[in-house]
Coordinates of C-alpha atoms in Angstrom, one line a residue:
Chain G
M370 CA -17.7 -47.8 -90.7
A371 CA -14.0 -47.4 -90.0
G372 CA -14.4 -50.6 -87.8
A373 CA -15.8 -52.6 -90.7
I374 CA -13.1 -51.5 -93.0
F375 CA -10.6 -52.4 -90.3
L376 CA -11.9 -56.0 -90.2
I377 CA -12.1 -56.4 -94.0
C378 CA -8.5 -55.1 -94.3
L379 CA -7.3 -57.6 -91.7
G380 CA -8.8 -60.4 -93.8
F381 CA -7.2 -59.4 -97.1
G382 CA -3.7 -60.5 -98.0
S383 CA -1.6 -63.1 -99.6
E384 CA -3.1 -65.4 -97.0
S385 CA -6.9 -64.9 -97.0
I386 CA -8.5 -65.2 -93.6
Q387 CA -12.2 -65.5 -92.9
A388 CA -14.0 -62.9 -90.8
S389 CA -15.1 -65.4 -88.1
R390 CA -11.5 -66.5 -87.7
I391 CA -10.4 -62.9 -87.3
L392 CA -13.0 -62.1 -84.7
H393 CA -12.1 -65.2 -82.9
V394 CA -8.4 -64.4 -82.9
L395 CA -9.1 -60.8 -81.8
G396 CA -11.5 -61.9 -79.2
T397 CA -9.0 -64.3 -77.8
A398 CA -6.3 -61.7 -77.8
V399 CA -8.4 -59.0 -76.1
W400 CA -10.2 -61.1 -73.5
G401 CA -7.3 -63.4 -72.9
Q402 CA -9.1 -66.7 -73.2
A403 CA -6.0 -68.6 -74.5
S404 CA -7.2 -71.8 -76.0
L405 CA -4.7 -74.6 -76.6
D406 CA -5.8 -75.4 -80.1
S407 CA -4.9 -72.0 -81.5
V408 CA -1.3 -72.1 -80.3
G409 CA 1.0 -72.0 -83.3
D410 CA -1.9 -71.3 -85.7
P411 CA -0.4 -69.4 -88.6
S412 CA -3.5 -67.2 -89.1
E413 CA -3.2 -66.0 -85.5
I414 CA 0.4 -65.0 -86.0
I415 CA -0.4 -63.3 -89.3
I416 CA -3.3 -61.4 -87.8
L417 CA -1.7 -60.4 -84.5
Q418 CA 1.9 -60.0 -85.3
V419 CA 1.8 -58.8 -88.9
R420 CA -1.4 -57.3 -90.1
L421 CA -2.9 -55.8 -86.9
P422 CA 0.1 -53.5 -86.0
R423 CA 0.4 -52.5 -89.6
L424 CA -3.3 -51.6 -89.9
L425 CA -3.1 -49.7 -86.6
L426 CA -0.2 -47.8 -88.0
A427 CA -2.0 -47.2 -91.3
F428 CA -5.0 -45.9 -89.3
L429 CA -2.9 -43.5 -87.2
V430 CA -0.9 -42.2 -90.1
G431 CA -3.9 -41.8 -92.4
G432 CA -6.0 -40.1 -89.7
S433 CA -3.1 -37.7 -88.8
L434 CA -2.3 -36.8 -92.4
S435 CA -5.9 -36.1 -93.1
L436 CA -6.3 -34.0 -89.9
V437 CA -3.2 -32.0 -90.6
G438 CA -4.5 -31.4 -94.1
V439 CA -7.7 -29.9 -92.7
V440 CA -5.7 -27.6 -90.4
L441 CA -3.3 -26.4 -93.1
Q442 CA -6.2 -25.7 -95.4
A443 CA -7.8 -23.5 -92.8
L444 CA -4.6 -21.8 -91.9
L445 CA -3.7 -21.1 -95.5
R446 CA -7.3 -20.7 -96.6
N447 CA -6.7 -23.0 -99.5
P448 CA -8.5 -26.3 -100.1
L449 CA -5.5 -27.6 -102.1
A450 CA -3.1 -27.5 -99.1
D451 CA -1.8 -30.9 -98.0
P452 CA 1.3 -31.6 -95.9
F453 CA 2.9 -33.5 -98.8
V454 CA 1.9 -31.1 -101.6
I455 CA 3.2 -28.0 -99.9
G456 CA 6.5 -29.5 -98.9
I457 CA 6.0 -30.0 -95.1
S458 CA 6.4 -33.8 -95.4
S459 CA 9.6 -33.5 -97.3
G460 CA 11.0 -31.1 -94.8
A461 CA 10.2 -33.7 -92.1
A462 CA 11.8 -36.4 -94.3
L463 CA 15.0 -34.3 -94.7
G464 CA 15.1 -33.9 -90.9
A465 CA 14.6 -37.6 -90.4
A466 CA 17.2 -38.5 -93.1
L467 CA 19.8 -36.3 -91.4
A468 CA 19.1 -37.9 -88.1
L469 CA 19.4 -41.4 -89.6
L470 CA 22.5 -40.8 -91.5
L471 CA 24.3 -38.9 -88.8
G472 CA 23.5 -41.7 -86.5
L473 CA 21.5 -39.5 -84.1
G474 CA 18.9 -42.2 -84.0
V475 CA 21.3 -44.5 -82.3
A476 CA 23.1 -41.9 -80.2
V477 CA 20.0 -40.5 -78.4
G478 CA 17.8 -43.5 -78.5
T479 CA 16.0 -45.0 -81.5
I480 CA 12.7 -43.4 -80.7
S481 CA 13.3 -39.9 -79.5
A482 CA 15.7 -38.2 -81.9
L483 CA 14.1 -39.3 -85.1
P484 CA 10.7 -37.6 -84.7
V485 CA 12.3 -34.6 -83.1
C486 CA 14.5 -34.0 -86.2
A487 CA 11.5 -34.7 -88.4
F488 CA 9.5 -32.2 -86.4
L489 CA 12.2 -29.5 -86.8
G490 CA 12.4 -30.2 -90.5
A491 CA 8.6 -30.0 -90.8
L492 CA 8.4 -26.8 -88.8
G493 CA 11.2 -25.2 -90.8
S494 CA 9.6 -25.9 -94.2
L495 CA 6.1 -25.0 -92.9
M496 CA 7.4 -21.6 -91.9
L497 CA 9.4 -21.2 -95.1
V498 CA 6.3 -21.9 -97.3
Y499 CA 4.1 -19.8 -95.1
R500 CA 6.5 -16.8 -95.4
L501 CA 6.8 -17.3 -99.2
S502 CA 3.1 -17.3 -99.9
A503 CA 1.8 -14.8 -97.3
T504 CA 1.2 -11.3 -98.7
H505 CA -0.5 -8.4 -97.0
M506 CA -3.6 -9.3 -99.0
G507 CA -3.7 -12.8 -97.7
F508 CA -2.4 -15.9 -99.5
S509 CA -1.9 -16.4 -103.1
V510 CA -3.0 -19.9 -104.1
H511 CA -0.6 -20.3 -106.9
T512 CA 2.4 -18.9 -105.0
L513 CA 1.7 -21.4 -102.2
L514 CA 1.5 -24.4 -104.6
L515 CA 4.6 -23.2 -106.5
A516 CA 6.5 -22.7 -103.3
G517 CA 5.5 -26.2 -102.2
V518 CA 6.7 -27.7 -105.5
V519 CA 10.1 -26.1 -105.3
V520 CA 10.6 -26.7 -101.6
N521 CA 9.7 -30.4 -102.4
A522 CA 12.2 -30.5 -105.2
I523 CA 15.0 -29.0 -103.2
F524 CA 14.5 -31.2 -100.1
S525 CA 14.2 -34.3 -102.2
A526 CA 17.4 -33.4 -103.9
L527 CA 19.1 -32.9 -100.6
I528 CA 17.8 -36.2 -99.3
L529 CA 19.0 -38.0 -102.4
F530 CA 22.4 -36.3 -102.1
L531 CA 22.7 -37.4 -98.5
T532 CA 21.7 -40.9 -99.4
S533 CA 24.3 -41.0 -102.2
V534 CA 27.2 -39.9 -100.0
A535 CA 26.3 -41.9 -97.0
D536 CA 27.3 -45.4 -96.0
P537 CA 25.1 -47.8 -98.0
N538 CA 24.3 -49.9 -94.8
K539 CA 22.7 -46.9 -93.3
T540 CA 20.6 -46.0 -96.4
F541 CA 19.2 -49.5 -96.7
G542 CA 15.4 -49.2 -97.0
M543 CA 15.6 -45.4 -97.4
Y544 CA 14.1 -45.5 -100.9
A545 CA 11.1 -47.5 -99.9
W546 CA 10.7 -45.1 -97.0
L547 CA 10.8 -42.1 -99.3
M548 CA 7.9 -43.6 -101.3
G549 CA 5.9 -44.1 -98.1
T550 CA 5.7 -47.4 -96.4
L551 CA 3.9 -49.0 -93.5
T552 CA 6.0 -52.2 -93.5
G553 CA 6.7 -54.1 -90.3
P554 CA 6.0 -52.0 -87.3
D555 CA 5.9 -53.6 -83.8
Y556 CA 3.4 -52.7 -81.1
V557 CA 5.9 -50.5 -79.3
T558 CA 6.4 -48.3 -82.3
V559 CA 2.7 -48.1 -82.8
M560 CA 2.0 -47.2 -79.2
I561 CA 4.7 -44.5 -79.1
L562 CA 3.6 -43.0 -82.3
G563 CA 0.0 -43.2 -81.0
G564 CA 0.8 -41.3 -77.9
Y565 CA 2.8 -38.7 -79.8
L566 CA 0.0 -38.1 -82.3
T567 CA -2.8 -38.0 -79.7
L568 CA -1.1 -35.1 -78.0
G569 CA -0.7 -33.1 -81.3
L570 CA -4.1 -34.0 -82.7
G571 CA -5.8 -33.4 -79.4
V572 CA -4.5 -29.8 -79.2
L573 CA -5.3 -29.3 -82.9
I574 CA -8.9 -30.5 -82.5
R575 CA -9.4 -28.1 -79.6
Q576 CA -8.7 -25.2 -82.0
A577 CA -11.7 -26.3 -84.2
Q578 CA -13.8 -23.2 -83.7
F579 CA -10.9 -20.9 -84.0
L580 CA -10.1 -22.6 -87.3
N581 CA -13.7 -22.1 -88.4
L582 CA -13.2 -18.3 -87.9
L583 CA -9.7 -18.3 -89.4
T584 CA -11.2 -19.5 -92.7
L585 CA -12.9 -16.1 -92.9
G586 CA -9.6 -14.3 -92.9
E587 CA -7.3 -13.3 -90.1
E588 CA -8.8 -9.9 -89.7
T589 CA -12.4 -11.2 -89.5
A590 CA -11.2 -13.9 -87.1
R591 CA -9.6 -11.3 -84.9
S592 CA -12.8 -9.1 -85.0
L593 CA -14.7 -12.2 -83.8
G594 CA -12.4 -12.5 -80.8
V595 CA -9.7 -15.0 -81.9
E596 CA -6.2 -14.2 -80.6
V597 CA -4.9 -15.0 -84.1
E598 CA -1.2 -14.9 -83.5
R599 CA -1.4 -17.3 -80.6
V600 CA -3.7 -19.7 -82.4
K601 CA -1.4 -19.6 -85.4
K602 CA 1.6 -20.5 -83.3
V603 CA -0.1 -23.5 -81.7
V604 CA -1.3 -24.7 -85.1
F605 CA 2.2 -24.3 -86.6
L606 CA 3.8 -26.3 -83.8
M607 CA 1.3 -29.0 -83.6
S608 CA 1.0 -29.6 -87.3
A609 CA 4.7 -29.9 -87.6
L610 CA 4.8 -32.2 -84.6
V611 CA 2.2 -34.5 -86.1
T612 CA 3.7 -34.4 -89.6
G613 CA 7.1 -35.0 -88.2
G614 CA 5.9 -38.1 -86.2
V615 CA 4.1 -39.5 -89.2
V616 CA 6.9 -39.0 -91.6
A617 CA 9.5 -40.4 -89.2
F618 CA 7.6 -43.7 -89.0
S619 CA 6.1 -44.1 -92.4
G620 CA 7.9 -41.8 -94.9
L621 CA 6.3 -39.7 -97.5
I622 CA 2.6 -40.6 -98.1
G623 CA 0.9 -37.9 -100.1
F624 CA -2.5 -36.6 -100.9
V625 CA -4.4 -38.2 -98.0
G626 CA -4.9 -34.8 -96.4
L627 CA -6.3 -33.5 -99.7
I628 CA -8.8 -36.1 -100.7
V629 CA -10.4 -37.0 -97.4
P630 CA -11.2 -33.5 -96.0
H631 CA -12.5 -32.5 -99.4
A632 CA -14.9 -35.4 -99.4
I633 CA -16.1 -34.8 -95.9
R634 CA -16.6 -31.1 -96.6
L635 CA -18.7 -32.0 -99.6
W636 CA -20.8 -34.7 -98.0
V637 CA -21.0 -33.6 -94.3
S638 CA -20.0 -30.2 -93.3
A639 CA -17.2 -27.5 -93.5
D640 CA -17.6 -27.0 -89.7
H641 CA -14.2 -27.9 -88.2
R642 CA -15.9 -29.3 -85.1
L643 CA -17.3 -32.1 -87.3
L644 CA -14.8 -31.9 -90.1
M645 CA -11.8 -32.6 -88.0
P646 CA -12.9 -35.7 -86.1
L647 CA -14.6 -37.2 -89.2
S648 CA -11.6 -36.5 -91.4
G649 CA -9.4 -38.2 -88.8
L650 CA -11.5 -41.4 -88.9
A651 CA -12.1 -41.3 -92.6
G652 CA -8.4 -40.7 -93.3
G653 CA -7.5 -43.6 -91.1
A654 CA -9.9 -45.8 -93.0
F655 CA -8.7 -44.6 -96.3
L656 CA -5.1 -45.4 -95.6
M657 CA -6.0 -48.8 -94.3
V658 CA -7.7 -49.6 -97.6
A659 CA -4.9 -48.0 -99.6
D660 CA -2.3 -50.1 -97.7
T661 CA -4.3 -53.2 -98.2
V662 CA -4.4 -52.5 -101.9
A663 CA -0.7 -51.9 -101.8
R664 CA -0.1 -55.2 -100.1
T665 CA -2.4 -57.3 -102.3
L666 CA -2.5 -55.8 -105.8
L667 CA 0.7 -57.4 -107.1
S668 CA 1.0 -60.0 -104.3
P669 CA 3.4 -61.3 -103.3
V670 CA 5.2 -58.1 -104.4
E671 CA 4.3 -55.1 -102.2
L672 CA 3.9 -51.6 -103.5
P673 CA 4.8 -48.7 -101.3
V674 CA 1.5 -47.3 -100.1
G675 CA 2.7 -43.8 -101.1
V676 CA 2.4 -45.0 -104.7
V677 CA -1.2 -45.9 -104.2
T678 CA -2.2 -42.7 -102.5
A679 CA -0.4 -40.6 -105.1
L680 CA -2.1 -42.5 -108.0
V681 CA -5.5 -41.8 -106.4
G682 CA -4.8 -38.4 -105.0
G683 CA -2.9 -36.8 -107.8
P684 CA -5.8 -36.9 -110.2
V685 CA -8.1 -35.6 -107.6
F686 CA -5.8 -32.7 -106.9
L687 CA -5.6 -31.9 -110.6
Y688 CA -9.4 -32.1 -110.8
L689 CA -9.7 -29.6 -107.9
L690 CA -7.2 -27.3 -109.5
M691 CA -9.2 -27.3 -112.8
Q692 CA -12.3 -26.5 -110.9
R693 CA -10.6 -23.5 -109.4
K694 CA -9.6 -22.4 -112.8
V695 CA -13.2 -22.4 -113.9
G696 CA -13.9 -20.3 -110.9
N697 CA -16.0 -22.7 -109.0
I698 CA -14.2 -22.5 -105.7
S699 CA -13.1 -19.3 -104.2
Chain V
M397 CA -4.1 17.2 -70.1
N398 CA -6.5 19.5 -71.8
V399 CA -9.8 17.8 -71.0
G400 CA -12.7 18.7 -73.3
E401 CA -10.7 21.0 -75.4
G402 CA -12.7 21.7 -78.6
Q403 CA -15.1 18.8 -77.8
P404 CA -18.8 19.2 -77.3
L405 CA -20.0 18.5 -73.8
L406 CA -22.3 15.5 -73.9
S407 CA -24.7 14.3 -71.3
I408 CA -24.3 10.6 -72.5
P409 CA -20.8 9.3 -72.3
P410 CA -19.4 8.8 -75.8
A411 CA -19.2 5.3 -77.3
M412 CA -15.6 5.8 -78.3
T413 CA -13.0 8.4 -77.8
V414 CA -9.8 8.8 -79.8
R415 CA -7.0 10.7 -78.2
G416 CA -3.8 11.7 -80.1
V417 CA -3.8 8.6 -82.2
S418 CA -1.1 8.1 -84.8
F419 CA -0.5 5.1 -87.0
T420 CA 2.1 4.0 -89.5
Y421 CA 2.2 0.7 -91.4
G422 CA 5.3 -1.4 -91.3
V423 CA 7.8 -2.3 -88.6
R424 CA 10.4 0.4 -89.0
Q425 CA 9.5 3.9 -88.0
S426 CA 11.4 6.2 -90.3
P427 CA 10.8 9.9 -89.9
S428 CA 10.7 10.4 -93.7
V429 CA 7.6 8.2 -94.0
A430 CA 4.4 10.2 -93.4
P431 CA 2.1 8.5 -90.9
V432 CA -1.2 7.1 -92.3
L433 CA -2.9 8.8 -89.4
D434 CA -1.4 11.7 -87.6
C435 CA -2.5 12.7 -84.1
I436 CA -6.2 12.0 -84.5
Q437 CA -8.5 13.5 -81.9
S438 CA -12.2 12.5 -82.0
V439 CA -15.3 11.4 -80.3
I440 CA -17.8 8.8 -81.5
P441 CA -21.0 9.9 -79.7
S442 CA -23.1 7.1 -78.4
G443 CA -26.3 6.2 -80.3
Q444 CA -25.3 8.1 -83.5
I445 CA -24.5 7.1 -87.0
V446 CA -21.1 8.4 -87.8
G447 CA -19.8 8.6 -91.4
I448 CA -16.1 8.7 -92.3
L449 CA -15.4 10.4 -95.6
G450 CA -12.2 11.2 -97.4
P451 CA -10.2 10.7 -100.6
N452 CA -8.4 7.4 -101.4
G453 CA -5.4 6.9 -99.1
S454 CA -6.7 9.4 -96.6
G455 CA -6.6 6.7 -93.9
K456 CA -10.3 6.0 -93.6
S457 CA -10.1 2.2 -93.5
T458 CA -7.1 2.3 -91.2
F459 CA -9.0 4.5 -88.8
L460 CA -11.9 2.1 -88.8
K461 CA -9.6 -0.9 -88.1
L462 CA -8.0 1.0 -85.2
L463 CA -11.5 1.5 -83.8
A464 CA -12.1 -2.2 -84.2
G465 CA -9.0 -3.0 -82.3
L466 CA -7.6 -4.8 -85.4
L467 CA -4.6 -2.5 -85.5
K468 CA -2.8 -1.0 -82.6
P469 CA -2.1 2.7 -82.6
R470 CA 1.6 3.8 -82.6
K471 CA 0.7 6.6 -80.3
G472 CA -2.4 7.7 -78.4
V473 CA -5.3 5.9 -76.8
I474 CA -8.6 4.7 -78.1
S475 CA -11.2 3.9 -75.5
L476 CA -14.5 2.1 -75.7
F477 CA -17.0 3.4 -73.1
G478 CA -14.1 4.4 -70.9
D479 CA -12.0 1.2 -71.3
S480 CA -8.8 1.4 -73.2
L481 CA -9.0 -0.9 -76.3
E482 CA -5.5 -2.1 -75.8
Q483 CA -6.3 -3.3 -72.3
L484 CA -9.1 -5.5 -73.6
S485 CA -8.6 -9.0 -75.1
A486 CA -9.8 -9.7 -78.6
R487 CA -12.7 -11.6 -77.2
E488 CA -13.8 -8.8 -74.9
V489 CA -13.6 -6.3 -77.8
A490 CA -15.6 -8.7 -80.0
K491 CA -18.4 -8.8 -77.5
R492 CA -18.9 -5.1 -77.7
V493 CA -17.7 -4.0 -81.2
A494 CA -18.6 -5.7 -84.4
F495 CA -16.6 -5.1 -87.6
V496 CA -18.0 -5.6 -91.1
P497 CA -15.1 -5.8 -93.6
Q498 CA -15.4 -4.5 -97.2
E499 CA -14.9 -7.9 -98.7
T500 CA -15.5 -11.3 -97.1
L501 CA -13.2 -14.1 -98.0
Q502 CA -15.1 -17.3 -98.7
V503 CA -13.1 -20.4 -99.6
F504 CA -15.0 -23.1 -97.8
P505 CA -18.7 -24.2 -98.2
F506 CA -20.2 -22.9 -94.9
T507 CA -23.9 -22.3 -95.0
I508 CA -25.3 -18.8 -94.3
A509 CA -26.7 -20.0 -91.0
E510 CA -23.4 -21.4 -89.9
M511 CA -21.6 -18.2 -90.8
V512 CA -24.1 -16.0 -88.9
L513 CA -23.9 -18.3 -85.9
M514 CA -20.1 -17.7 -85.9
G515 CA -21.0 -14.2 -84.6
R516 CA -21.8 -15.9 -81.2
S517 CA -18.3 -17.1 -80.9
P518 CA -16.9 -14.3 -78.7
H519 CA -19.6 -14.9 -76.1
H520 CA -18.2 -18.4 -75.4
G521 CA -15.0 -19.0 -73.7
G522 CA -13.3 -22.0 -72.2
W523 CA -11.7 -25.1 -73.5
G524 CA -9.4 -23.6 -76.2
G525 CA -12.3 -22.2 -78.2
W526 CA -14.2 -25.5 -78.5
H527 CA -17.9 -25.1 -77.9
W528 CA -21.2 -25.8 -79.4
E529 CA -23.8 -23.0 -79.7
D530 CA -26.8 -23.4 -77.5
R531 CA -30.5 -22.7 -78.0
E532 CA -30.1 -19.0 -77.0
D533 CA -27.3 -18.6 -79.6
R534 CA -29.5 -20.1 -82.3
E535 CA -32.4 -17.8 -81.4
I536 CA -30.1 -14.7 -81.5
A537 CA -28.7 -15.7 -84.8
T538 CA -32.1 -16.4 -86.3
A539 CA -33.4 -13.0 -85.1
A540 CA -30.3 -11.4 -86.7
M541 CA -31.0 -13.2 -90.0
Q542 CA -34.7 -12.1 -89.9
E543 CA -33.6 -8.5 -89.3
L544 CA -31.4 -8.6 -92.4
D545 CA -33.9 -10.7 -94.4
V546 CA -31.6 -13.6 -95.1
Q547 CA -33.3 -16.3 -93.0
H548 CA -34.6 -18.0 -96.2
L549 CA -31.0 -18.4 -97.3
G550 CA -30.0 -20.2 -94.1
N551 CA -29.1 -23.5 -95.8
R552 CA -27.5 -22.0 -98.9
F553 CA -23.7 -22.0 -99.2
V554 CA -22.0 -18.7 -98.6
T555 CA -20.1 -19.3 -101.8
D556 CA -23.4 -19.6 -103.8
V557 CA -25.3 -16.4 -102.9
S558 CA -25.1 -13.0 -104.5
G559 CA -22.8 -10.2 -103.3
G560 CA -25.7 -8.3 -101.8
E561 CA -27.0 -11.4 -100.0
R562 CA -23.6 -12.2 -98.6
Q563 CA -23.1 -8.6 -97.4
R564 CA -26.4 -8.8 -95.6
A565 CA -25.4 -12.1 -94.0
V566 CA -22.1 -10.6 -92.8
I567 CA -24.1 -7.8 -91.2
A568 CA -26.4 -10.4 -89.6
R569 CA -23.3 -12.1 -88.2
A570 CA -22.2 -8.8 -86.8
L571 CA -25.6 -8.3 -85.1
A572 CA -25.4 -11.8 -83.7
Q573 CA -22.4 -10.5 -81.8
Q574 CA -24.8 -8.2 -80.0
P575 CA -22.4 -5.3 -80.2
Q576 CA -22.7 -1.8 -78.7
V577 CA -20.8 -0.4 -81.7
L578 CA -21.1 -1.5 -85.3
L579 CA -18.2 -0.6 -87.7
L580 CA -18.7 -1.0 -91.4
D581 CA -16.1 -0.6 -94.2
E582 CA -17.7 0.5 -97.4
P583 CA -20.9 -1.4 -96.7
T584 CA -22.5 -0.5 -100.0
A585 CA -19.5 -0.6 -102.3
F586 CA -20.5 -3.5 -104.5
L587 CA -24.3 -3.2 -104.2
D588 CA -26.8 -1.9 -106.7
L589 CA -29.1 1.0 -105.8
H590 CA -31.9 -1.2 -104.4
H591 CA -29.5 -3.0 -102.0
Q592 CA -27.7 0.3 -101.1
L593 CA -31.0 1.7 -99.9
D594 CA -31.8 -1.6 -98.1
I595 CA -28.5 -1.5 -96.1
A596 CA -29.0 2.2 -95.3
K597 CA -32.5 1.6 -94.0
I598 CA -31.4 -1.4 -91.9
L599 CA -28.6 0.6 -90.3
R600 CA -31.0 3.5 -89.6
R601 CA -33.6 1.2 -88.1
L602 CA -31.0 -0.6 -85.9
N603 CA -29.7 2.8 -84.8
R604 CA -33.1 4.2 -84.0
E605 CA -34.7 1.1 -82.4
R606 CA -31.8 -0.3 -80.5
G607 CA -29.6 2.8 -80.0
L608 CA -26.8 1.0 -81.8
T609 CA -23.8 3.2 -82.5
V610 CA -22.8 2.9 -86.1
V611 CA -19.6 4.0 -87.7
L612 CA -19.2 3.6 -91.4
V613 CA -16.5 4.4 -94.0
S614 CA -17.7 5.3 -97.4
H615 CA -16.8 6.9 -100.7
D616 CA -20.5 7.7 -101.3
V617 CA -20.8 11.3 -100.1
N618 CA -24.5 11.5 -100.8
L619 CA -25.2 8.3 -98.8
V620 CA -23.2 9.6 -95.9
S621 CA -24.9 13.0 -96.1
Q622 CA -28.4 11.4 -96.1
Y623 CA -28.0 8.9 -93.3
C624 CA -25.3 10.0 -90.9
D625 CA -25.7 12.2 -87.9
T626 CA -22.1 13.2 -87.8
I627 CA -19.4 13.2 -90.5
L628 CA -15.7 13.0 -90.0
L629 CA -13.8 14.2 -93.1
L630 CA -10.3 12.8 -93.3
H631 CA -7.5 14.2 -95.4
Q632 CA -3.9 13.1 -95.4
G633 CA -4.2 11.3 -92.1
R634 CA -5.9 14.2 -90.3
I635 CA -9.5 15.1 -89.5
I636 CA -10.2 18.2 -91.5
Q637 CA -13.8 18.7 -90.6
E638 CA -16.1 17.1 -88.1
G639 CA -19.8 17.8 -87.6
A640 CA -23.3 17.5 -89.0
P641 CA -23.7 17.0 -92.7
G642 CA -24.8 20.6 -93.3
A643 CA -21.5 21.8 -91.7
V644 CA -19.1 19.4 -93.4
I645 CA -20.5 18.9 -96.9
R646 CA -19.7 22.3 -98.4
E647 CA -18.3 23.2 -101.8
E648 CA -15.2 24.9 -100.5
V649 CA -14.4 22.0 -98.1
L650 CA -14.8 19.3 -100.7
Q651 CA -12.8 21.4 -103.2
E652 CA -9.9 21.5 -100.7
V653 CA -10.0 17.9 -99.7
Y654 CA -10.8 16.2 -103.1
G655 CA -8.9 18.8 -105.2
C656 CA -11.8 19.2 -107.7
S657 CA -14.8 21.4 -107.8
V658 CA -18.2 19.9 -107.2
L659 CA -21.7 21.3 -106.9
V660 CA -23.5 21.1 -103.5
D661 CA -27.3 21.8 -103.4
R662 CA -30.1 20.5 -101.2
H663 CA -31.8 17.1 -101.3
P664 CA -35.4 17.8 -102.4
Q665 CA -36.9 15.6 -99.6
S666 CA -34.6 16.0 -96.7
G667 CA -33.0 19.4 -97.3
L668 CA -29.6 17.8 -96.5
P669 CA -26.6 18.6 -98.7
R670 CA -26.4 16.8 -102.1
V671 CA -23.3 16.6 -104.1
S672 CA -23.2 16.5 -107.9
L673 CA -20.2 16.2 -110.3
P674 CA -19.9 19.2 -112.6
V675 CA -20.3 19.1 -116.4
C676 CA -17.1 18.2 -118.1
G677 CA -15.3 20.6 -120.5

């Protein structure tokens, strides 16, 4: 299904391209049967140079955000947790913004320093929010959300402050990035991010059964043989790594990690061994669609994809919050 | 070391021994703070049902969590069939000791069957915890569900069943661990009379048929008196009395520990001590 969505999204755009043409171009690219008549064909350039890397990036980012959402929900035992909602993404953004504005990105090499700073920002805010909302009785749902809101506000203010005092040449494009954007990646970027995320997500998916047990509470998890502190450390580090990577390359895209896992839990299973891979795939597909909508809705003007996900995810979040109030969940 | 001092000589090795165990919550150890448990010395005989009684704040639940390996003693050693708990990994403890908490947190929609199957988790290792249960695991979990009469609820969500049903499912999960020792914190606290009796009968049957050692914490003095072989009475972090119900459940002992007078007579069927609250005024 993710594959079909992939093809459909490749076709949509200000230049509409037929499915047979897409398959032909992809086939040619993959199997290397270069035919002379396709040289300089605009649709080939659009597909291979513009839309394909962008869709791949959307898939990676969407899948990662959704998976990290699942992991945070298990760790905090709260179905409303999402890297954006509880302030992890804005921590990563602050780290990335600092790196950009201080010129670390250039000094250490464009690729390496940015995600590292984003990772440190994400880890810092994750630990802060965790500390704020953990009590000896477990986690308070409302403290967690409030802590997330305030951490978000503070970090956003800091980012805007940095942007205001910094050299305008350096902050160019920063506002779009803060709203979440998947514009113009090249294959190198996509591959580097892909490798980076595969590491983090691979380690996280391996913890699936431990996360199942952690949803029952730390004490119960431990009584069922989980080395809780060790698993928590791994989960903290890897969630921050993935969130940092995603934010460094695509900015703040919210609510993907909230909507997608909720739907999979509802329709398939709460078992993390199924939930995690499926949320990854579905999250990737979801963001490919959201980005296609962002590209085409007001074409030729492009919306930041974060606007689309927030407009869809925000109401879903409020709906879930209302359900909790009624006492349906928990 | 004074081996065997004040302890009965047993032909079967005890399931658990507790030697000089003290415990305080919090990181800092200040001399002014009284420890929750103070130099506890005790033996959990194998194949018995042991009840832990005591007023609020006497350290009952803390003691149970220490036995489960969920807390580490500040001082002293707890051993499980001769092995020190602290030397065992969480997984090794979980293969031999099952813990049923007072309340179970349920946020996500797992089915009862999935939850019971999680009890098999400690018996699988390898690859960072990733594994799928095999046929044998499913059979063990199904048997545990039948034992607790929850197999018909297998496909229901844990979030949708009643408190009594959930408690039985959690005990089924504990049985699926195939433990040698079963620890329960207030297993009947939120249950009506019918379900209280159910749980008591089930524990008694598991104990008699499988030789399972059971340790339970309870506020219900009569329940403990009826169904336990040995009673530990805790007061201010110390074991005040230890022994058979007839020896522990006495008016003067309860008066001292609970600070109020109660009536103790005999249960009409079993002849075991029965506690009643006095008439007010």
